[in-house]
mmCIF file of C-alpha atoms and ligand atoms in Angstrom:
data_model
loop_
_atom_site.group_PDB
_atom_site.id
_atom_site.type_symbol
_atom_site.label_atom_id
_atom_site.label_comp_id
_atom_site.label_asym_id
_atom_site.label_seq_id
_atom_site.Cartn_x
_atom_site.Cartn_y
_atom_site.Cartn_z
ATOM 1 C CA UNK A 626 0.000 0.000 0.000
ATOM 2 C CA UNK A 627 1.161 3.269 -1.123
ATOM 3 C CA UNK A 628 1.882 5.761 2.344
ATOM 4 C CA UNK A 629 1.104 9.488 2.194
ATOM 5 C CA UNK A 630 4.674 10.950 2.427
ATOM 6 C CA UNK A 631 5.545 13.859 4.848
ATOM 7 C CA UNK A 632 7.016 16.898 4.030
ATOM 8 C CA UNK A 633 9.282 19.430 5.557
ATOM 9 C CA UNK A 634 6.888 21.460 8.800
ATOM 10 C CA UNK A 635 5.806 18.455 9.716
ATOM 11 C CA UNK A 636 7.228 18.076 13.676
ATOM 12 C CA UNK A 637 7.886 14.225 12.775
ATOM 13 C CA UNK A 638 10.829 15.077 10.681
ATOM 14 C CA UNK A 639 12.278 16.003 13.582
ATOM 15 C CA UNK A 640 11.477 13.659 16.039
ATOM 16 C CA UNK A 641 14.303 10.683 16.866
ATOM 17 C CA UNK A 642 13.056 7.267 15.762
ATOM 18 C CA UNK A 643 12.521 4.571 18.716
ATOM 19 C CA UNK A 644 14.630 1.496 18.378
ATOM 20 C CA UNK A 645 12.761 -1.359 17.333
ATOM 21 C CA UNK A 646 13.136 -4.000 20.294
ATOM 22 C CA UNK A 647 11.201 -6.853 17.954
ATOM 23 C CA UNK A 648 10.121 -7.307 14.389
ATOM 24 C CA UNK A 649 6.268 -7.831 14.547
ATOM 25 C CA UNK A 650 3.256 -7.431 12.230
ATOM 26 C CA UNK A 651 3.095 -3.936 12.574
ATOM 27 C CA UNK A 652 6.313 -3.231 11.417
ATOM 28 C CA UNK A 653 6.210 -6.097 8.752
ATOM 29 C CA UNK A 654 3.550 -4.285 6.887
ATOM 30 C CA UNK A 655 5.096 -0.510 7.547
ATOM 31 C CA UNK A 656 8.064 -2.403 5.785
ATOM 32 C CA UNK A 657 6.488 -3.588 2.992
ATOM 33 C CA UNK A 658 4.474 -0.322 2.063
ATOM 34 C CA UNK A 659 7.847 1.675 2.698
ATOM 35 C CA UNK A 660 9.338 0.081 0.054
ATOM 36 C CA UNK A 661 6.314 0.279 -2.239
ATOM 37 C CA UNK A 662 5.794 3.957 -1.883
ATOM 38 C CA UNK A 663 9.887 4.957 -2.515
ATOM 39 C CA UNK A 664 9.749 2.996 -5.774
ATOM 40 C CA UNK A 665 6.423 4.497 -6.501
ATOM 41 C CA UNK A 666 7.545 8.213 -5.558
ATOM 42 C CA UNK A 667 10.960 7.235 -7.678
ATOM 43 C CA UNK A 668 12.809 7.985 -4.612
ATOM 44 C CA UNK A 669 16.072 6.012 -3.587
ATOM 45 C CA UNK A 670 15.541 5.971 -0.246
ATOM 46 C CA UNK A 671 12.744 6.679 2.589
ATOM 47 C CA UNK A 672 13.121 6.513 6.439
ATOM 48 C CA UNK A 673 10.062 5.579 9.028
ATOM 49 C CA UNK A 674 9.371 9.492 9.713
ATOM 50 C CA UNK A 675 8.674 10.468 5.975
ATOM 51 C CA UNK A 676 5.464 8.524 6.503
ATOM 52 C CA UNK A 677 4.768 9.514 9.899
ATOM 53 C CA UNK A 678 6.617 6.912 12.345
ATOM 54 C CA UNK A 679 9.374 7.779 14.228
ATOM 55 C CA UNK A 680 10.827 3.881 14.341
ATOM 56 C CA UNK A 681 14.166 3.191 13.160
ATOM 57 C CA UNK A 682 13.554 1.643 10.430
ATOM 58 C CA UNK A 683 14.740 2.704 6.560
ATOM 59 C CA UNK A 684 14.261 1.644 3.089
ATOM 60 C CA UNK A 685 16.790 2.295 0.590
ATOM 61 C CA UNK A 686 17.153 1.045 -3.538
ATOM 62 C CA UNK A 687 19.238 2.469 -5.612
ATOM 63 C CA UNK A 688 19.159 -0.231 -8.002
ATOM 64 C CA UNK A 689 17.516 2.302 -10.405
ATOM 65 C CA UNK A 690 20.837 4.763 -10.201
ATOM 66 C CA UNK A 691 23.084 3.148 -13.070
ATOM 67 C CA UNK A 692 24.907 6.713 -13.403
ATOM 68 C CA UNK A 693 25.704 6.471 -9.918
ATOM 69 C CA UNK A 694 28.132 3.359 -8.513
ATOM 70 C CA UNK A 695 28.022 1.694 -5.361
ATOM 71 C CA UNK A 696 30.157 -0.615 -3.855
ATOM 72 C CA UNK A 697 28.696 -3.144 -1.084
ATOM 73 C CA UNK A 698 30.464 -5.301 1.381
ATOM 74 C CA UNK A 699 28.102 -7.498 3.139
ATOM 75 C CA UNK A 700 29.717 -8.676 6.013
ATOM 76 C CA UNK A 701 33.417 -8.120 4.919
ATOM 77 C CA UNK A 702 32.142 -9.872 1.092
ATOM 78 C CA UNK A 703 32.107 -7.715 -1.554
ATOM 79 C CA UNK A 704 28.681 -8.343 -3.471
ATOM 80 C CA UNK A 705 26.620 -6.658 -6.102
ATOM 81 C CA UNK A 706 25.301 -3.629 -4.428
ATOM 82 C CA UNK A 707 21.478 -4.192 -6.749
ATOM 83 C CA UNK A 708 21.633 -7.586 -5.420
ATOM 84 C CA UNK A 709 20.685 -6.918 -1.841
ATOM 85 C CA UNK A 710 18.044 -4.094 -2.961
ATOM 86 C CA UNK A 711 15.649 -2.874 -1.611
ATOM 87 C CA UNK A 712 17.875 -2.892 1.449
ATOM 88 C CA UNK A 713 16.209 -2.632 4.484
ATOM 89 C CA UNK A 714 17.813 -1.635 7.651
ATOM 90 C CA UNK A 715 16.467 -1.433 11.395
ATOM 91 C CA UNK A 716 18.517 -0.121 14.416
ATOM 92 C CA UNK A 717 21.048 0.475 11.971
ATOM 93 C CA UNK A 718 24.563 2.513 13.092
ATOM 94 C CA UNK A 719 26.790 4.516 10.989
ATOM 95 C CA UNK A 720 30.109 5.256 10.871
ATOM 96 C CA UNK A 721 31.778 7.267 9.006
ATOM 97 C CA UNK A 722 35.517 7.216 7.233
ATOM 98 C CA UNK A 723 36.381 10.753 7.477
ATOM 99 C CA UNK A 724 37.364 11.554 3.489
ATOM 100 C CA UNK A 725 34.364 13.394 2.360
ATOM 101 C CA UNK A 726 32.636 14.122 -1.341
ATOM 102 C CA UNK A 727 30.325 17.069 -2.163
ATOM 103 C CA UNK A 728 27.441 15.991 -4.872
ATOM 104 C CA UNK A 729 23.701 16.582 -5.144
ATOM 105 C CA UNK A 730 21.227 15.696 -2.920
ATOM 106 C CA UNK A 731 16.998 15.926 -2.861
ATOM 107 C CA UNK A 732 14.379 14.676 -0.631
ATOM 108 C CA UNK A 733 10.846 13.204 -0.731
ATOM 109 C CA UNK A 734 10.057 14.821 2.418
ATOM 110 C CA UNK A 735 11.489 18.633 0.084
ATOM 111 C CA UNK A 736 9.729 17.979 -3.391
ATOM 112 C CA UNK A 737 11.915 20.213 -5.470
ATOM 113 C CA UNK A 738 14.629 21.081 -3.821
ATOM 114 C CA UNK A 739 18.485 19.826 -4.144
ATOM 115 C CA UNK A 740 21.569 21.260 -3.063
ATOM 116 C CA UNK A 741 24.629 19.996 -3.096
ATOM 117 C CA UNK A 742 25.643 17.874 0.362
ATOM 118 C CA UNK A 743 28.932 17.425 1.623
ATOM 119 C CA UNK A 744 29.255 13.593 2.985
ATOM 120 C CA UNK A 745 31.521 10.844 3.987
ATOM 121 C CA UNK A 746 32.932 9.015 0.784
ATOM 122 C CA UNK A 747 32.485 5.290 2.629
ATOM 123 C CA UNK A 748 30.419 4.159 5.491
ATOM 124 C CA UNK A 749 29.809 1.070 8.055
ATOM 125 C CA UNK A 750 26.504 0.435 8.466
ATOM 126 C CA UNK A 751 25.998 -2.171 11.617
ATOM 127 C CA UNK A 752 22.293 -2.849 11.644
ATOM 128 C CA UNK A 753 19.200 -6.163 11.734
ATOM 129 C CA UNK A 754 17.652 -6.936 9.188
ATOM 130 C CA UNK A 755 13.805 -8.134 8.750
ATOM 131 C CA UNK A 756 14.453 -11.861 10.645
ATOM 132 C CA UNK A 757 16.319 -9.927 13.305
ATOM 133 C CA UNK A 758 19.701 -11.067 11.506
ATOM 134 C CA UNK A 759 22.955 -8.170 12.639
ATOM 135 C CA UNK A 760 24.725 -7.547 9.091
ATOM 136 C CA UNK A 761 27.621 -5.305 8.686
ATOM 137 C CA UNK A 762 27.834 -3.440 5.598
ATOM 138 C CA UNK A 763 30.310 -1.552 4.020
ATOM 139 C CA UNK A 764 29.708 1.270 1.210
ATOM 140 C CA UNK A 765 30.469 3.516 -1.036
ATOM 141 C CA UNK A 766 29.103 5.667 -3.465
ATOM 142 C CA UNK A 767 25.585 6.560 -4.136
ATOM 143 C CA UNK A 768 25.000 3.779 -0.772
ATOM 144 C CA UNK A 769 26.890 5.395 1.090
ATOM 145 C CA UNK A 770 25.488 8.946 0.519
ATOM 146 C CA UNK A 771 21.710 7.722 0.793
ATOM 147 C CA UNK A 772 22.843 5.573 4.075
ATOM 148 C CA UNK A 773 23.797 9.038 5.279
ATOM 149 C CA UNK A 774 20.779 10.857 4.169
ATOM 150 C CA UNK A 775 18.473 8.068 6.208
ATOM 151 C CA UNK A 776 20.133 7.452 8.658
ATOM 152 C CA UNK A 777 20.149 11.339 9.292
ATOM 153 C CA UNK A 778 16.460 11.237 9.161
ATOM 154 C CA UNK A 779 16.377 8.333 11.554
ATOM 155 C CA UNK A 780 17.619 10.899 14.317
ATOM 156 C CA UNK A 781 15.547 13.477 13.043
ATOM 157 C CA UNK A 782 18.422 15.460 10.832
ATOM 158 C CA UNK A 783 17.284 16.902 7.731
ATOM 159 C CA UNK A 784 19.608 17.761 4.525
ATOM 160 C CA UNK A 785 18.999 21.205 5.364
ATOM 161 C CA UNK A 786 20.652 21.213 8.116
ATOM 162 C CA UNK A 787 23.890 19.756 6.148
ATOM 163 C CA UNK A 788 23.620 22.417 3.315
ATOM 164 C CA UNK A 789 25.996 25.701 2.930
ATOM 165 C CA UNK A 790 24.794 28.863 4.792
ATOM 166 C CA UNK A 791 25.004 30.184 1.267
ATOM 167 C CA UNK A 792 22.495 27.071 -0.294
ATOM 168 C CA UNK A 793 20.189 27.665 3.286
ATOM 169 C CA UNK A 794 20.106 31.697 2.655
ATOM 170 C CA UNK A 795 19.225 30.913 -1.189
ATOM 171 C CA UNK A 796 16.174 28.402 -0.461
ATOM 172 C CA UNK A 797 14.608 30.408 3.057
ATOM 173 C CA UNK A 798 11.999 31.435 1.554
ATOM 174 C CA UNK A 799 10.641 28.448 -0.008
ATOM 175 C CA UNK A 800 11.733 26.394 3.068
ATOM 176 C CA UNK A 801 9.734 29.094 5.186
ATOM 177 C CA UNK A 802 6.623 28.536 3.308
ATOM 178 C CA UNK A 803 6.909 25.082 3.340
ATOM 179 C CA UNK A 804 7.101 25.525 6.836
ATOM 180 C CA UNK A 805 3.737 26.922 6.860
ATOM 181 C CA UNK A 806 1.731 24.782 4.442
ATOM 182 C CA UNK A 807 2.732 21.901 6.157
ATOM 183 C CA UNK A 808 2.526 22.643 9.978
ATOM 184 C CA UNK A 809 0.156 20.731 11.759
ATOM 185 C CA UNK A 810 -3.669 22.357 12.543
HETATM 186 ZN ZN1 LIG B 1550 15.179 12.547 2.889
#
């Protein structure tokens, strides 16, 4: 089932997502329609707030991004990045190697707007998957940018906040009235 997405003024975005102690039916099914509404929206990833949950749980493909390489080690195995897509992470922890890229960046949650992000080149990802299994995954590229972006959004940080004072100055005004349309009441 398609999810309404969230956009920037909603307070959710900013809320920090709740570990996820067990896998249940509930967040089977928020899963499952996570993954059907970022391929549906065209989006290459989507966290548990951008449809109104603050869970840590995120969805990412970027299966679709053949301009874009990623590199994937699963568990200290280097494997086909597309292979393990949709990739879906809970509880998962980043860290970052400190060499760092600037490229383009957008949003579901900021229909519109891109700027370019400055980010860490390669990540670790240590999170469980679906069955509760712990997987360790090492990335690069594209993967490792939209690991970033999610993860961010896991712990309620928003590209914005990542941008150049320059890029944030540029887009207040449309981030102000964003603000507004989407506030709650
Ligand atoms: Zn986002």
């Amino acid at each position: 089932m398609k999810l309404p997405i969230v956009r920037y003024g909603d307070p959710i975005l900013r809320a920090k997502g709740k570990r996820i102690a067990a896998v249940d039916a509930h967040v089977r099914e928020l899963a499952a329609n996570m993954i059907e509404t970022m391929h549906l929206a065209n989006g290459i990833g989507l966290a548990a707030q951008q449809v109104g949950e603050a869970l840590q749980l995120t969805v990412i493909d970027v299966s679709g991004a053949e301009d874009q390489e990623s590199t994937l080690k699963l568990n200290g195995t280097e494997v086909d990045s597309n292979s393990l897509m949709p990739l879906l992470l809970i509880n998962p922890e980043l860290t970052l190697n400190k060499e760092t890229t600037l490229a383009i960046e957008g949003c579901l949650s900021f229909p519109e707007i891109t700027a370019d992000i400055r980010r860490a080149i390669s990540v670790v990802v240590r999170a469980q998957t679906l069955e509760g299994t712990p997987v360790e995954i090492e990335a690069s590229g594209l993967l490792a940018r939209a690991l970033q972006h999610e993860v961010d959004h896991l712990n309620g940080i928003l590209f914005i906040d990542r941008m150049s004072a320059a890029t944030k100055v540029a887009l207040r005004s449309r981030l102000k009235r964003m603000q507004r349309e989407n506030a709650p009441g």
